[in-house]
XYZ file of C-alpha atoms in Angstrom:
301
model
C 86.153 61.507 87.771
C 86.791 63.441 85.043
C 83.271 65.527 85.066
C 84.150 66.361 88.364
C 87.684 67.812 87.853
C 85.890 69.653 84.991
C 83.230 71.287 87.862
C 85.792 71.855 89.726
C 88.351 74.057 87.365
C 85.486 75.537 85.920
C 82.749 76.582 88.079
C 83.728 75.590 92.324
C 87.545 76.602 92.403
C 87.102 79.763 90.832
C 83.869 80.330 93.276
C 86.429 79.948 96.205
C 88.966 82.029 95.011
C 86.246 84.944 94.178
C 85.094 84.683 97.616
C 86.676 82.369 100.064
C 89.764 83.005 99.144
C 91.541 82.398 102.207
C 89.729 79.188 103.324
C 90.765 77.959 99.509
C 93.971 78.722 99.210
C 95.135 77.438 103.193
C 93.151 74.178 102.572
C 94.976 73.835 99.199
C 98.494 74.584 100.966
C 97.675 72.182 103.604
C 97.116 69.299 101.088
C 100.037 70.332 99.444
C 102.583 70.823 102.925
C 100.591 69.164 105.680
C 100.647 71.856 107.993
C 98.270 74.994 108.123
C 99.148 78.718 107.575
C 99.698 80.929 109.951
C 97.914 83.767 108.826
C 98.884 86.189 112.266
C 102.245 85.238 111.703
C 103.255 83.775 108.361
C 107.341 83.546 107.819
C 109.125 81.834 104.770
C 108.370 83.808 100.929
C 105.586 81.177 100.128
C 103.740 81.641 103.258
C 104.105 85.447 102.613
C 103.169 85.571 98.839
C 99.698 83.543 100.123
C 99.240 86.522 103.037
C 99.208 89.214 100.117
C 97.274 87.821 97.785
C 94.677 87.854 100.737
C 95.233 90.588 102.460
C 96.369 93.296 100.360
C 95.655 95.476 97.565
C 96.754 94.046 94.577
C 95.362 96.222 92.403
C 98.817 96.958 90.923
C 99.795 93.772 90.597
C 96.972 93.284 87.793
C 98.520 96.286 85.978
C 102.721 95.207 86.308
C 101.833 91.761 85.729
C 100.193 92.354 82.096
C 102.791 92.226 79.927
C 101.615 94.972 77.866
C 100.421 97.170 80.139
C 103.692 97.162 82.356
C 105.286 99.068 79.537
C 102.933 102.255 80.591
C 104.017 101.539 84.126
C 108.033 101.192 83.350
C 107.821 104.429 80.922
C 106.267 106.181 83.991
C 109.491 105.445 86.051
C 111.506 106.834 83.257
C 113.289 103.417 82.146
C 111.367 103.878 78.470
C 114.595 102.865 77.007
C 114.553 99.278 78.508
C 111.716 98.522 76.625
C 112.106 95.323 74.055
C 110.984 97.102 70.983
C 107.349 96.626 70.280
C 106.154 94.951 66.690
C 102.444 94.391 67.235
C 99.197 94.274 69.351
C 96.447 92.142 68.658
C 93.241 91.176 70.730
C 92.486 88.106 68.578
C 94.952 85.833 66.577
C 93.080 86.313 63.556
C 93.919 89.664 63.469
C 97.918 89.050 63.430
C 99.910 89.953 60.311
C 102.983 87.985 60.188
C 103.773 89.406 56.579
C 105.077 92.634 58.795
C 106.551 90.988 61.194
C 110.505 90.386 60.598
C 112.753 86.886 60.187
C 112.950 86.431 63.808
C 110.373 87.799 67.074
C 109.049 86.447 70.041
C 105.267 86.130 70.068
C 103.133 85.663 73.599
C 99.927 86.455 75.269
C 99.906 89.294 77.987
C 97.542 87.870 80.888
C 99.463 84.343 81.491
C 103.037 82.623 81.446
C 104.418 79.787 78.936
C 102.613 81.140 75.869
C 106.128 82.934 74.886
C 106.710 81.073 71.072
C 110.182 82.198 69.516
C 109.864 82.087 66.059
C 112.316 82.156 63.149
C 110.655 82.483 59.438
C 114.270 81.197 58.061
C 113.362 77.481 59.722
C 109.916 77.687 58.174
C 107.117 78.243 60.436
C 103.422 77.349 60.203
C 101.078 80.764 61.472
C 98.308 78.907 61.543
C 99.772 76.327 64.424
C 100.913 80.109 65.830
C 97.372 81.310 65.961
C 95.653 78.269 67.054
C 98.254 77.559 70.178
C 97.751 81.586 70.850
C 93.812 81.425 70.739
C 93.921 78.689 73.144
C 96.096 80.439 75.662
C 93.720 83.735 75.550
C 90.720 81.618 76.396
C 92.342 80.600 79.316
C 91.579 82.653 82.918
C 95.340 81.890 83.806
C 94.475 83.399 87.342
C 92.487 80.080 88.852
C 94.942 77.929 87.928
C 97.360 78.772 90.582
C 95.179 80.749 92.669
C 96.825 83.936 91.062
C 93.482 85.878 91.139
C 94.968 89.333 89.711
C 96.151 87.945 85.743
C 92.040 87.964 85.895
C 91.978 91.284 85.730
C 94.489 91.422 82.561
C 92.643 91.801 79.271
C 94.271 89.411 77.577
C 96.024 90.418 74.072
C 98.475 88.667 72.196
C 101.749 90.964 71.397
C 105.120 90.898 69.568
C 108.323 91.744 70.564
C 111.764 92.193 68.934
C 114.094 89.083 69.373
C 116.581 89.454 71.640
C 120.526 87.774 70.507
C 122.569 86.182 73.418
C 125.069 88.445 74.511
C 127.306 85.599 76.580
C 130.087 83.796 73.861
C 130.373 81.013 76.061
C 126.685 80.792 76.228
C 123.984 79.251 73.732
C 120.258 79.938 73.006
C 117.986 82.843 74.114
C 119.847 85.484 76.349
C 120.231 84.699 80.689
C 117.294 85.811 82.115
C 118.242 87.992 84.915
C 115.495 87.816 87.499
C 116.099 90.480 90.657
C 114.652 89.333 93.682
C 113.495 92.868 95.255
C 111.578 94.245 98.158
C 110.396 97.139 98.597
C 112.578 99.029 96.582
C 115.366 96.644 97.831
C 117.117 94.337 95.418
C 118.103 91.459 97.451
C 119.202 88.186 94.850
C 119.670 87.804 91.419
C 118.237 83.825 90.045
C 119.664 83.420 86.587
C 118.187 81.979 84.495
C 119.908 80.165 81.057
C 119.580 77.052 78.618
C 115.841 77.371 78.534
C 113.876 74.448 76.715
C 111.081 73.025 77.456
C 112.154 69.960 79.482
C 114.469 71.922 81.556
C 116.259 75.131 82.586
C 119.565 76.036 84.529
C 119.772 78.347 87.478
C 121.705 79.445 89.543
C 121.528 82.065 92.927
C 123.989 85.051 93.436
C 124.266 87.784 95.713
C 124.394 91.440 94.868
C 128.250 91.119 94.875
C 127.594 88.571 92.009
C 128.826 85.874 94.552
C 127.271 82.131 93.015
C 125.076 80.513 96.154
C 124.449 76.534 94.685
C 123.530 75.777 98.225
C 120.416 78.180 98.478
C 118.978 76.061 95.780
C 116.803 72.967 95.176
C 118.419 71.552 92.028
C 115.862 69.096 90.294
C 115.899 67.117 86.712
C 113.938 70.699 85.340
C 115.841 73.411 87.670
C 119.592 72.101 86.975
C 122.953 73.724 88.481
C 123.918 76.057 86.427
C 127.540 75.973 87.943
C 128.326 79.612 87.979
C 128.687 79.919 84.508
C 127.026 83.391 83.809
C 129.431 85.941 84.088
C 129.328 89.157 86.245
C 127.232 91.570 84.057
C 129.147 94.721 83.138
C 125.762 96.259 83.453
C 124.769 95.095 86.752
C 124.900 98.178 88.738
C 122.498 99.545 85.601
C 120.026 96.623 86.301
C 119.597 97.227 89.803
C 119.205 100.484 89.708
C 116.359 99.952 87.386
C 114.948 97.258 89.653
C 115.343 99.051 92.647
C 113.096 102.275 91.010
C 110.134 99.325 89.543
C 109.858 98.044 92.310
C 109.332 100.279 95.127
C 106.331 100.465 97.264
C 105.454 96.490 96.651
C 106.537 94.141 99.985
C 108.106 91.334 97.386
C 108.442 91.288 93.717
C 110.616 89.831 90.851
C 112.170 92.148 87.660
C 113.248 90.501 84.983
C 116.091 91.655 82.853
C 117.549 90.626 79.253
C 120.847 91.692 78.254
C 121.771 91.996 74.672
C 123.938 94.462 72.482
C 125.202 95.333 75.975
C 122.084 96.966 76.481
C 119.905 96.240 79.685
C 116.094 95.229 78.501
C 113.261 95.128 80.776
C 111.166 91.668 80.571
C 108.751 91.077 82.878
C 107.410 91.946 86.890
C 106.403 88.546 88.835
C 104.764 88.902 91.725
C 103.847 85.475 92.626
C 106.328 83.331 91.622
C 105.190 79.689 91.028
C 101.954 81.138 92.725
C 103.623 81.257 96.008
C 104.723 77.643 96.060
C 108.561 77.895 95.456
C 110.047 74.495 94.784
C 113.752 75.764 93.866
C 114.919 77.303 96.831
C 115.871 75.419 100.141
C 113.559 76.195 103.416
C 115.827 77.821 104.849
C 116.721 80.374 102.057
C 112.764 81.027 101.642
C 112.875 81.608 105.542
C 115.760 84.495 104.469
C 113.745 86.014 101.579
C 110.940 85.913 103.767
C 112.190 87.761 106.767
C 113.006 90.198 103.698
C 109.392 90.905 102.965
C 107.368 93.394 105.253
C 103.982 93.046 105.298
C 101.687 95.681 105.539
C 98.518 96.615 107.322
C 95.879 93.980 106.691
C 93.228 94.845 104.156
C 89.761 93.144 104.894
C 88.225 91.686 101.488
């Protein structure tokens, strides 16, 4: 059993996704939801998110999805200043000099997610568990696990990046983690994010008005109620703006946003969240984010 789940990660799944993709990835959603895809007429955000990764040019999504790279793209749109201040590049883990790297940073691979490590030197830290948890994330082609086909196309790095305080009193840990919901050029949510560990997370939805939604959401042991604690940001209208300008000319993305000193920081562009299989969110409110998304004309692979 195991040798087969071994030829199956390693050499048939990413076959199907290199060339069948859309037999693959509707035989994997049936197993998953029981019913097929309707690829002429696909309606909630998961069902959508599968369509484009199909059917359209993703291209971009390779380039906004690496998170070093997407700090060309966001200078390009003249937002520059929302960068999290770079502290170092490296293509292998051998190559990283902690010695100039300050008391506290966040260290992560480009090409995949979870690899983020917060360090603080003050607590005592051990580089070379650092290096050897990095090394095995950047041997890892992040896009077959989830069918996410475009982080293959990320040359993975590992980078640095200035740690970020939390700007909310009542709040502890890392800052909220402001994640716009935006078509098109359309910001349509904001999830929040906050009280990030491993085990779990809380979240909560709220409208552009910064009106809390707990019944748009799928609360679970890991995605917990957040209860409206995060405060209206005084930069809100800021963040939008920003998302609004990143992402135009995609059908659905997600812009992250950090703020801290009361300054707006740009984090990260998702395009596939939870590789189009959204646990968090009622049917119903994935119907609504759906009927957000336009699709456009079909691209033949």
């Amino acid at each position: 059993m195991k040798l087969r789940k071994k030829i199956f990660h390693r050499i048939y799944k990413p076959f199907m996704l290199d060339h069948f993709r859309r037999f693959f990835i509707g035989r994997e959603w049936e197993k998953i939801y029981g019913y097929k895809i309707d690829w002429d007429h696909p309606r909630d955000l998961n069902e959508k998110i599968q369509w484009l990764l199909c059917y359209s040019d993703i291209s971009m999504w390779s380039v906004c999805a690496d998170k070093y790279m997407v700090r060309d793209y966001v200078k390009s749109k003249g937002l520059g200043d929302m960068l999290v201040p770079l502290l170092g590049v490296w293509d292998k883990v051998e190559d990283i000099d902690f010695d100039s790297l300050p008391d506290k940073f966040v260290i992560k691979c480009n090409h995949d997610s979870g690899s983020t490590i917060v360090v603080d030197k003050s607590k005592g830290f051990d580089p070379g568990a650092i290096r050897s948890e990095l090394s095995s994330h950047l041997k890892v082609r992040f896009g077959y696990r989830g069918g996410e086909v475009f982080y293959n196309d990320i040359k993975p790095k590992v980078i640095a990046e200035k740690f970020l305080e939390q700007d909310i009193s009542s709040l502890e840990g890392l800052p909220v983690d402001y994640k716009v919901w935006c078509f098109d050029g359309k910001p349509y949510m904001v999830f929040a994010c906050y009280n990030r560990t491993k085990e779990s997370l809380c979240v909560n939805v709220y409208d552009l008005d910064w009106n809390v939604h707990p019944e748009y959401s799928v609360f679970t042991d890991h995605f917990r109620d957040g209860k409206g604690l995060v405060p209206k940001p005084i930069c809100l209208d800021e963040m939008l703006d920003a998302a609004s300008i990143l992402s135009k000319g995609f059908p659905e993305v997600r812009v992250d946003f950090y703020i801290s000193g009361g300054k707006v920081y740009f984090g990260e562009m998702t395009f596939a969240a939870m590789a189009g299989k959204i646990n968090y969110f009622t049917d119903d409110y994935l119907k609504e984010l759906g009927d957000q998304c336009v699709l456009p004309q079909k691209k033949r692979r």
